[in-house]
Coordinates of C-alpha atoms and ligand atoms in Angstrom, one line a residue:
M1 CA -24.3 -13.1 3.3
R2 CA -21.1 -14.7 2.2
C3 CA -20.3 -13.6 -1.4
D4 CA -20.4 -17.1 -2.9
H5 CA -23.8 -17.8 -1.5
T6 CA -25.4 -14.6 -2.9
P7 CA -27.7 -14.7 -5.9
A8 CA -25.5 -11.9 -7.4
W9 CA -22.5 -14.3 -7.4
K10 CA -24.5 -16.8 -9.5
V11 CA -25.6 -14.1 -11.9
L12 CA -22.0 -12.8 -12.2
T13 CA -20.8 -16.4 -12.9
A14 CA -23.3 -16.7 -15.7
H15 CA -22.5 -13.2 -16.9
A16 CA -18.7 -14.0 -17.1
A17 CA -19.5 -17.1 -19.1
E18 CA -21.7 -15.1 -21.5
R19 CA -19.0 -12.4 -21.8
K20 CA -16.2 -14.8 -22.6
G21 CA -15.9 -13.2 -26.0
F22 CA -15.9 -9.6 -24.6
D23 CA -13.6 -7.5 -26.7
L24 CA -12.5 -4.0 -25.7
R25 CA -12.1 -2.9 -29.3
T26 CA -15.7 -3.9 -30.1
A27 CA -16.9 -2.3 -26.9
F28 CA -15.3 1.0 -27.8
A29 CA -16.6 0.8 -31.4
Q30 CA -20.2 0.1 -30.2
D31 CA -20.3 2.6 -27.4
P32 CA -18.8 6.1 -28.3
S33 CA -19.4 7.2 -24.7
R34 CA -17.4 4.3 -23.1
A35 CA -14.3 6.4 -22.3
D36 CA -16.5 8.9 -20.4
T37 CA -18.8 6.5 -18.6
L38 CA -16.0 4.4 -17.5
S39 CA -13.8 7.3 -16.3
Q40 CA -14.2 9.4 -13.2
T41 CA -12.6 11.9 -11.0
A42 CA -12.2 11.5 -7.3
P43 CA -10.2 13.9 -5.0
H44 CA -6.8 14.5 -6.7
V45 CA -7.1 11.4 -8.9
F46 CA -8.5 10.9 -12.4
A47 CA -9.2 7.3 -13.3
D48 CA -9.7 5.9 -16.7
L49 CA -11.3 2.5 -16.2
S50 CA -12.5 2.1 -19.8
K51 CA -9.8 -0.3 -20.8
N52 CA -11.1 -2.9 -18.4
L53 CA -13.0 -6.0 -19.4
V54 CA -16.3 -4.6 -18.0
D55 CA -19.2 -2.5 -19.2
A56 CA -22.0 -0.8 -17.4
A57 CA -24.0 -4.0 -17.0
T58 CA -21.0 -5.8 -15.4
E59 CA -20.4 -2.9 -13.0
A60 CA -24.1 -2.9 -12.1
L61 CA -24.0 -6.6 -11.2
L62 CA -20.9 -6.1 -9.2
R63 CA -22.6 -3.3 -7.3
E64 CA -25.5 -5.7 -6.6
L65 CA -22.9 -8.2 -5.2
A66 CA -21.6 -5.4 -3.0
R67 CA -25.2 -4.7 -1.8
Q68 CA -25.9 -8.3 -1.1
T69 CA -22.7 -8.7 0.9
G70 CA -23.4 -5.6 2.9
L71 CA -20.4 -3.5 1.8
A72 CA -21.9 -0.1 2.7
A73 CA -22.9 -1.2 6.2
H74 CA -19.5 -2.7 6.7
R75 CA -17.8 0.6 5.6
D76 CA -20.1 2.6 7.8
A77 CA -19.2 0.3 10.8
M78 CA -15.5 1.0 10.2
F79 CA -16.3 4.8 10.2
R80 CA -18.3 4.4 13.4
G81 CA -15.3 2.8 15.1
E82 CA -16.9 -0.6 15.6
H83 CA -14.5 -3.5 16.2
I84 CA -14.5 -4.8 12.7
N85 CA -11.1 -6.4 13.2
S86 CA -12.9 -9.2 14.9
T87 CA -10.0 -11.7 15.4
E88 CA -8.0 -9.1 17.3
G89 CA -11.1 -7.4 18.9
R90 CA -10.1 -4.0 17.6
A91 CA -11.5 -1.0 15.8
V92 CA -10.1 0.0 12.4
M93 CA -9.6 3.7 12.6
H94 CA -6.5 4.8 10.5
W95 CA -8.9 7.2 8.8
L96 CA -9.4 9.0 12.2
L97 CA -5.8 10.0 12.0
R98 CA -6.6 12.3 9.1
Q99 CA -9.9 13.6 10.4
P100 CA -9.9 17.4 11.0
E101 CA -9.8 18.4 14.7
G102 CA -13.1 18.7 16.4
S103 CA -15.1 17.4 13.4
L104 CA -16.7 14.4 15.2
G105 CA -19.0 14.1 18.1
G106 CA -20.3 11.1 20.1
D107 CA -17.9 8.3 21.0
L108 CA -15.4 9.3 18.5
A109 CA -14.9 12.9 19.8
G110 CA -12.5 11.6 22.6
P111 CA -10.2 9.5 20.3
L112 CA -10.1 12.3 17.8
A113 CA -9.1 14.8 20.4
Q114 CA -6.3 12.3 21.4
V115 CA -5.2 12.0 17.8
H116 CA -4.7 15.8 17.6
A117 CA -3.1 16.0 21.0
T118 CA -0.6 13.4 19.9
L119 CA -0.1 14.9 16.4
Q120 CA 0.9 18.3 17.7
P121 CA 4.0 17.3 19.7
M122 CA 5.0 15.0 16.9
L123 CA 4.9 17.8 14.4
A124 CA 6.6 20.2 16.8
F125 CA 9.4 17.6 17.2
A126 CA 9.6 17.3 13.4
E127 CA 10.0 21.1 13.2
T128 CA 12.7 21.1 15.9
I129 CA 14.7 18.5 13.9
R130 CA 14.2 20.4 10.7
A131 CA 15.7 23.5 12.3
D132 CA 18.5 21.6 13.9
A133 CA 21.4 22.0 11.5
Q134 CA 23.5 19.5 13.5
I135 CA 21.2 16.6 12.6
T136 CA 22.0 15.9 9.0
D137 CA 20.9 12.2 8.8
V138 CA 17.7 10.6 9.9
V139 CA 17.7 6.8 10.1
N140 CA 14.3 5.1 10.3
I141 CA 14.6 1.6 11.7
G142 CA 11.4 -0.4 11.2
I143 CA 10.0 -3.1 8.9
G144 CA 6.7 -3.8 7.1
G145 CA 4.2 -1.0 7.8
S146 CA 6.8 0.7 10.0
D147 CA 9.0 1.1 6.9
L148 CA 7.2 0.8 3.6
G149 CA 4.8 3.7 3.8
P150 CA 7.2 6.3 5.2
Q151 CA 9.9 5.1 2.8
M152 CA 7.7 5.2 -0.2
A153 CA 6.3 8.7 0.8
V154 CA 9.7 10.3 1.5
L155 CA 10.9 9.0 -1.9
A156 CA 7.7 10.1 -3.7
L157 CA 7.9 13.5 -2.2
Q158 CA 11.6 14.0 -2.8
D159 CA 10.9 17.4 -4.3
F160 CA 9.4 18.6 -1.0
V161 CA 12.2 17.2 1.2
I162 CA 14.2 19.7 3.3
P163 CA 17.6 20.3 1.8
G164 CA 20.6 19.4 4.0
K165 CA 19.1 16.3 5.5
R166 CA 19.4 12.7 4.3
F167 CA 16.8 10.0 5.1
H168 CA 17.7 6.4 5.4
F169 CA 15.5 3.4 5.9
V170 CA 16.9 0.2 7.6
S171 CA 14.4 -2.6 7.7
N172 CA 16.1 -5.9 7.1
V173 CA 17.7 -7.9 9.9
D174 CA 20.5 -8.5 7.3
G175 CA 23.4 -6.6 9.0
H176 CA 24.7 -5.6 5.6
E177 CA 21.9 -3.1 5.4
L178 CA 22.6 -1.4 8.7
A179 CA 26.3 -1.5 8.1
G180 CA 25.9 0.1 4.7
V181 CA 23.9 3.0 6.2
L182 CA 26.1 3.5 9.2
K183 CA 29.3 3.5 7.2
G184 CA 28.7 7.1 6.1
L185 CA 27.3 8.5 9.3
K186 CA 28.5 10.3 12.5
A187 CA 26.8 9.8 15.8
E188 CA 26.5 13.5 16.6
N189 CA 24.8 14.2 13.3
T190 CA 22.3 11.3 13.3
L191 CA 18.8 10.9 14.6
F192 CA 17.5 7.3 14.9
L193 CA 13.8 6.7 14.7
I194 CA 12.9 3.3 16.0
A195 CA 9.5 2.6 14.4
S196 CA 7.6 -0.4 15.7
K197 CA 4.0 -0.6 16.6
T198 CA 4.6 -3.6 18.9
F199 CA 8.3 -2.9 19.8
T200 CA 8.8 -6.6 19.7
T201 CA 9.6 -7.2 16.0
I202 CA 12.9 -9.1 16.0
E203 CA 14.4 -7.4 13.0
T204 CA 13.7 -3.9 14.4
M205 CA 14.8 -4.7 17.9
T206 CA 18.0 -6.3 16.6
N207 CA 18.8 -3.3 14.4
A208 CA 17.8 -0.8 17.2
C209 CA 20.2 -2.5 19.7
S210 CA 23.0 -2.5 17.1
A211 CA 22.4 1.1 16.3
L212 CA 22.5 2.0 20.0
G213 CA 25.8 0.1 20.3
W214 CA 27.2 1.9 17.3
F215 CA 26.1 5.2 18.7
Q216 CA 27.8 4.6 22.1
A217 CA 30.9 3.1 20.5
Q218 CA 31.2 6.4 18.5
G219 CA 31.2 8.3 21.8
G220 CA 27.5 9.2 21.7
T221 CA 25.9 9.7 25.1
N222 CA 22.7 11.7 24.6
V223 CA 20.3 8.9 23.7
A224 CA 17.3 11.1 24.4
R225 CA 18.4 13.5 21.7
H226 CA 19.5 11.0 19.1
F227 CA 16.9 8.2 19.5
A228 CA 13.1 8.4 19.4
A229 CA 10.7 5.6 19.5
L230 CA 7.5 5.5 17.4
T231 CA 5.3 2.9 19.0
T232 CA 2.2 1.8 20.9
N233 CA 4.4 0.1 23.4
V234 CA 6.2 3.0 25.2
A235 CA 7.1 0.7 28.1
A236 CA 9.2 -1.6 25.9
A237 CA 11.0 1.5 24.4
A238 CA 11.8 2.7 27.9
E239 CA 13.4 -0.7 28.7
L240 CA 15.7 -0.2 25.8
G241 CA 16.6 3.3 27.3
I242 CA 14.7 5.3 24.7
T243 CA 12.7 8.0 26.5
T244 CA 11.8 10.3 23.5
T245 CA 8.6 8.5 22.4
F246 CA 5.6 9.2 20.1
G247 CA 2.7 6.9 20.6
F248 CA -0.3 5.7 18.7
W249 CA -3.1 3.1 19.3
D250 CA -3.9 -0.5 18.6
W251 CA -6.7 0.5 16.3
V252 CA -4.1 1.6 13.7
G253 CA -3.0 -1.4 11.7
G254 CA 0.8 -1.6 10.9
R255 CA 0.2 -1.3 7.1
Y256 CA -2.2 1.6 7.7
S257 CA 0.0 3.5 10.1
M258 CA 2.0 6.1 8.2
W259 CA -0.6 8.7 9.2
S260 CA 0.4 8.2 12.9
A261 CA 3.7 8.7 14.7
I262 CA 5.1 6.2 12.2
G263 CA 4.9 9.1 9.7
L264 CA 7.5 11.1 11.7
P265 CA 10.2 10.7 9.1
V266 CA 7.8 12.0 6.5
A267 CA 6.9 15.0 8.7
I268 CA 10.6 15.7 9.3
A269 CA 11.2 15.4 5.5
I270 CA 8.3 17.6 4.2
G271 CA 7.4 19.7 7.3
V272 CA 4.3 20.4 9.2
Q273 CA 2.3 21.9 6.3
G274 CA 3.4 19.1 4.0
F275 CA 2.3 16.5 6.5
R276 CA -1.0 18.2 7.1
D277 CA -1.6 18.4 3.3
L278 CA -0.9 14.6 3.1
L279 CA -3.5 14.0 5.8
A280 CA -5.9 16.4 4.1
G281 CA -5.6 14.6 0.8
A282 CA -6.3 11.3 2.4
H283 CA -9.2 12.8 4.3
A284 CA -10.7 14.0 1.0
M285 CA -10.6 10.5 -0.3
D286 CA -12.1 9.2 3.0
Q287 CA -15.1 11.5 2.4
H288 CA -15.4 10.4 -1.2
F289 CA -15.4 6.8 -0.1
Q290 CA -18.0 7.5 2.6
T291 CA -20.4 9.6 0.6
A292 CA -20.1 9.1 -3.1
P293 CA -22.9 6.8 -4.5
L294 CA -21.4 3.4 -5.3
V295 CA -21.8 4.0 -9.0
Q296 CA -19.3 6.9 -8.8
N297 CA -17.3 5.8 -5.9
L298 CA -13.7 5.2 -7.1
P299 CA -12.4 2.9 -4.3
V300 CA -15.7 0.9 -4.7
R301 CA -15.3 0.6 -8.5
L302 CA -11.6 -0.4 -8.3
G303 CA -12.3 -2.9 -5.5
L304 CA -15.2 -4.5 -7.4
L305 CA -13.1 -4.7 -10.5
D306 CA -10.5 -6.6 -8.4
V307 CA -13.2 -9.1 -7.4
W308 CA -14.4 -9.4 -11.0
Y309 CA -10.9 -10.2 -12.2
R310 CA -10.0 -12.5 -9.4
N311 CA -13.1 -14.6 -9.0
F312 CA -14.9 -14.4 -12.4
L313 CA -12.1 -14.1 -14.9
N314 CA -9.7 -16.0 -12.6
Y315 CA -6.7 -13.6 -13.0
T316 CA -4.3 -14.2 -10.2
S317 CA -2.1 -11.2 -10.3
R318 CA -2.1 -7.4 -11.0
S319 CA 0.9 -5.5 -12.2
I320 CA 1.6 -2.0 -11.0
A321 CA 3.3 0.4 -13.3
P322 CA 4.1 3.8 -11.8
Y323 CA 5.3 6.1 -14.6
H324 CA 7.2 8.3 -12.2
S325 CA 10.6 7.3 -10.8
A326 CA 9.8 8.9 -7.4
L327 CA 7.0 6.3 -7.0
R328 CA 9.5 3.4 -7.3
R329 CA 8.6 2.0 -3.9
W330 CA 4.8 2.2 -4.7
P331 CA 4.6 -1.4 -5.8
A332 CA 6.3 -2.7 -2.6
F333 CA 4.0 -0.5 -0.5
L334 CA 0.9 -1.9 -2.3
Q335 CA 2.2 -5.4 -1.9
Q336 CA 2.0 -5.2 1.9
L337 CA -1.2 -3.2 1.8
E338 CA -3.1 -5.6 -0.3
M339 CA -1.5 -9.0 0.2
E340 CA -1.1 -8.8 3.9
S341 CA -4.7 -7.5 4.2
N342 CA -6.4 -9.8 1.8
G343 CA -4.2 -12.8 1.5
K344 CA -6.6 -14.9 3.6
Q345 CA -8.0 -18.4 3.3
V346 CA -10.9 -18.2 5.8
D347 CA -13.9 -15.9 6.2
R348 CA -14.6 -13.7 9.2
N349 CA -16.0 -16.7 11.0
G350 CA -13.0 -18.8 10.4
H351 CA -14.6 -21.0 7.7
A352 CA -12.6 -22.1 4.7
L353 CA -13.2 -20.1 1.5
A354 CA -14.1 -21.7 -1.8
Y355 CA -12.9 -18.8 -3.9
G356 CA -9.7 -16.8 -4.4
T357 CA -8.7 -13.7 -2.4
S358 CA -5.7 -11.4 -2.8
P359 CA -4.1 -11.4 -6.2
V360 CA -0.3 -11.2 -6.4
L361 CA 0.8 -7.6 -6.8
W362 CA 4.1 -6.8 -8.5
G363 CA 5.7 -4.2 -10.7
E364 CA 8.4 -1.7 -11.4
P365 CA 8.4 1.9 -12.6
G366 CA 7.8 2.6 -16.3
T367 CA 9.5 2.8 -18.7
N368 CA 11.9 0.3 -17.1
G369 CA 9.3 -2.5 -16.9
Q370 CA 8.8 -2.2 -20.6
H371 CA 12.3 -3.4 -21.2
A372 CA 12.0 -6.2 -18.8
Y373 CA 8.7 -8.1 -18.3
F374 CA 6.2 -6.2 -20.5
Q375 CA 6.9 -8.9 -23.1
M376 CA 4.9 -11.3 -20.9
L377 CA 2.1 -8.8 -20.4
H378 CA 1.7 -8.4 -24.2
Q379 CA 2.3 -11.9 -25.4
G380 CA 2.4 -14.2 -22.4
T381 CA -0.2 -16.9 -21.9
D382 CA -1.7 -15.3 -18.7
V383 CA -3.7 -12.1 -18.7
V384 CA -2.4 -9.7 -16.1
P385 CA -4.4 -6.5 -15.5
L386 CA -2.0 -3.6 -15.4
E387 CA -2.5 -0.4 -13.3
F388 CA -0.7 2.7 -14.6
I389 CA -0.1 5.7 -12.4
A390 CA 1.1 8.8 -14.2
V391 CA 1.6 12.4 -13.2
K392 CA 0.8 15.2 -15.6
K393 CA 3.2 17.9 -14.4
P394 CA 6.9 17.1 -13.9
T395 CA 9.1 19.1 -11.4
H396 CA 12.1 19.2 -13.8
N397 CA 12.5 21.2 -16.9
W398 CA 13.2 18.5 -19.4
A399 CA 9.9 18.7 -21.2
K400 CA 11.0 16.1 -23.7
H401 CA 11.7 13.5 -21.0
H402 CA 8.2 13.9 -19.5
E403 CA 6.5 13.9 -22.9
L404 CA 8.3 10.6 -23.8
L405 CA 7.4 9.1 -20.4
L406 CA 3.7 9.9 -20.7
A407 CA 3.6 8.9 -24.3
N408 CA 5.0 5.5 -23.4
A409 CA 2.5 5.0 -20.6
I410 CA -0.5 5.8 -22.9
A411 CA 1.0 3.8 -25.7
Q412 CA 1.5 0.7 -23.6
A413 CA -2.1 0.9 -22.4
Q414 CA -3.2 1.3 -26.0
A415 CA -0.9 -1.6 -27.3
L416 CA -2.2 -3.9 -24.6
M417 CA -5.8 -3.2 -25.7
L418 CA -5.5 -2.9 -29.4
G419 CA -2.9 -5.7 -30.1
K420 CA -1.7 -6.2 -33.6
A421 CA -3.4 -8.7 -35.9
D422 CA -1.8 -8.1 -39.3
E423 CA 1.2 -10.3 -38.8
G424 CA 0.9 -13.8 -37.5
G425 CA 3.1 -16.0 -35.4
H426 CA 5.8 -14.4 -33.2
K427 CA 4.7 -10.9 -34.2
H428 CA 1.1 -11.3 -33.3
F429 CA -0.4 -9.4 -30.4
K430 CA -3.8 -10.6 -29.3
G431 CA -4.7 -7.4 -27.6
N432 CA -7.8 -7.1 -25.4
R433 CA -5.5 -7.0 -22.3
P434 CA -7.0 -4.9 -19.6
S435 CA -5.5 -1.9 -17.8
T436 CA -6.5 1.0 -15.5
F437 CA -5.0 4.4 -15.9
L438 CA -4.7 6.6 -12.8
L439 CA -3.6 10.2 -13.4
L440 CA -2.6 12.8 -10.9
D441 CA -2.1 16.5 -11.9
E442 CA 0.9 16.8 -9.7
L443 CA 2.7 14.6 -7.2
T444 CA 2.2 16.6 -4.0
P445 CA 1.7 15.6 -0.4
A446 CA -2.1 16.1 -0.9
S447 CA -2.3 14.0 -4.1
L448 CA -0.1 11.3 -2.6
G449 CA -2.3 11.2 0.5
A450 CA -5.4 10.8 -1.7
L451 CA -3.8 8.1 -3.8
I452 CA -2.8 6.0 -0.8
A453 CA -6.2 6.4 0.9
L454 CA -7.8 5.3 -2.5
Q455 CA -5.7 2.1 -2.3
E456 CA -6.5 1.5 1.4
H457 CA -10.2 1.7 0.7
R458 CA -10.1 -0.3 -2.5
V459 CA -8.5 -3.1 -0.4
F460 CA -11.3 -2.7 2.1
V461 CA -13.9 -3.1 -0.6
S462 CA -12.6 -6.4 -2.1
G463 CA -11.8 -7.7 1.4
S464 CA -15.4 -6.8 2.5
V465 CA -17.0 -8.5 -0.4
W466 CA -14.8 -11.6 0.2
G467 CA -16.1 -11.6 3.8
I468 CA -12.6 -11.8 5.2
N469 CA -10.9 -9.8 8.0
S470 CA -8.5 -7.5 6.1
F471 CA -7.0 -6.2 9.3
D472 CA -5.2 -9.2 10.9
Q473 CA -2.1 -11.0 9.7
W474 CA -1.9 -14.4 11.4
G475 CA -0.1 -15.8 8.4
V476 CA 3.2 -14.0 9.4
E477 CA 3.4 -15.7 12.8
L478 CA 4.5 -19.3 12.1
G479 CA 7.7 -18.2 10.4
K480 CA 8.5 -15.9 13.3
V481 CA 8.2 -18.7 15.8
L482 CA 10.2 -21.2 13.7
A483 CA 13.0 -18.7 13.2
Q484 CA 13.4 -18.5 16.9
D485 CA 13.7 -22.2 17.2
I486 CA 16.2 -22.4 14.3
H487 CA 18.2 -19.6 15.7
A488 CA 18.6 -21.4 19.0
R489 CA 19.6 -24.6 17.1
M490 CA 22.3 -22.7 15.2
A491 CA 24.1 -22.2 18.5
S492 CA 23.4 -25.6 19.9
G493 CA 23.8 -27.7 16.7
Q494 CA 20.8 -29.7 17.9
V495 CA 18.8 -31.0 14.9
A496 CA 16.7 -33.7 16.6
G497 CA 13.1 -33.7 15.6
L498 CA 13.7 -31.7 12.4
D499 CA 12.9 -32.8 8.9
A500 CA 15.9 -33.9 6.9
S501 CA 16.0 -30.8 4.6
T502 CA 16.0 -28.3 7.5
A503 CA 18.5 -30.4 9.5
G504 CA 20.8 -30.6 6.4
L505 CA 20.7 -26.9 5.8
L506 CA 21.5 -26.2 9.4
K507 CA 24.4 -28.6 9.4
R508 CA 25.8 -26.8 6.3
L509 CA 25.6 -23.4 7.9
R510 CA 27.2 -24.4 11.2
Ligands
F6P1 O1 5.2 -9.4 10.5 C1 4.2 -8.6 10.0 C2 4.1 -7.3 10.7 O2 3.4 -7.5 11.9 C3 3.4 -6.3 9.9 O3 2.0 -6.4 10.0 C4 3.9 -5.0 10.5 O4 3.7 -3.9 9.7 C5 5.3 -5.4 10.7 O5 5.3 -6.7 11.0 C6 6.1 -4.6 11.7 O6 5.5 -4.6 12.9 P1 5.9 -3.6 14.1 O7 5.6 -2.2 13.6 O8 5.1 -4.0 15.3 O9 7.4 -3.7 14.3

């Protein structure tokens, strides 16, 4: 049943009205066990949810909403390989990419065997490149899901990256980006990975052709050695002259694809064992999502919290604060994951929705954000739930730095909640501002894998409750089509039929 037609939706609406005065400070004072009951461990991740504007009763009602909207059945359908991506007629099986070899029977045994048969040569290639001292620079050319996940992971795991190789990511069609990267490179020392699920994306194709041109202009001839394509469309790669290819399947969504051949730059960077650990961490979270009771199921709790904030407290954004500089691309990665998945206006049957879906996600690493936009989080007129991510053990030896970093993260969460009432006016902090605190022991391939899978499943949960298809992205198509038209008009100067603003801009740029 669609969420807004369920009895639970009505009950939650009334509950939210009753709880208008809910105050975190009172909640902690009244319930000494609150920090414990609203905290939990999941594989590799500890989550303190207690500074959120919920209590056990709210969570129970949200679970009832999940029950009435069929969340568990929908989750199980995904894990059975059913075509839950209904608008594209596809299964949603990124989770299969991290499933141990031979661990599934039935209809999924074949696809799983293919996954491992594809993973092995990809990892073997990664090892060859790692051992090849002549290749000093790896350039990933891809955009969206073919860029953000691998880029975020290579940065996050910088302490595990093989010395002597540099990793570059070129995504934008803006030639300044490609030019900036190529400036410092030599053809004979460079491996280009052309990452595109469809191998039709204009930005990636344009960058790939220019990179090929640069390689040849530098005297490079061995394209098979210096270019590899990561794609489901091997035929299109061959047309471009790229014969070293690593494939995957249409049941892997772009923003869920870093576990596939799209993860090759990560595998080159951190090695076979590292990549396998990344997969294992994600698999541990898959199992948690599949088997933990809803009451202690972290992706479920986070996804339902997202629904609570979006639909019942009407908060329209969530800020992401990774207190670890290596996680600086984490907010950008989450933006695509959540906003491309759940930024939808119709339900799975194409009917308009009467309620909000994806919040806006945004953020920067702490402590930098504190000196930029945290003012608004503390004293602005909008309430923005904040999600902290912190890592207990650093990999450097400056203990004081790490102590200060963690102290700041905890203090910010505390300040948001407690506020400060003793001074009025400009110095007044209302407090009662919600946050979630995610804590990893260490930032490793395994813990990163688990953290990413946690976010993937949390997006599944809210999308499922909202009754939308989280696995298509029709909203990106219109701009692509219009850009082709405008591009042609740039050459011809033809503005007939355009609105006055578009025509005016075109004329100025000619
Ligand atoms: O335009 C959006 C999108 O289709 C994303 O969903 C995808 O991750 C990205 O473009 C890149 O697509 P591809 O991997 O096919 O080049």
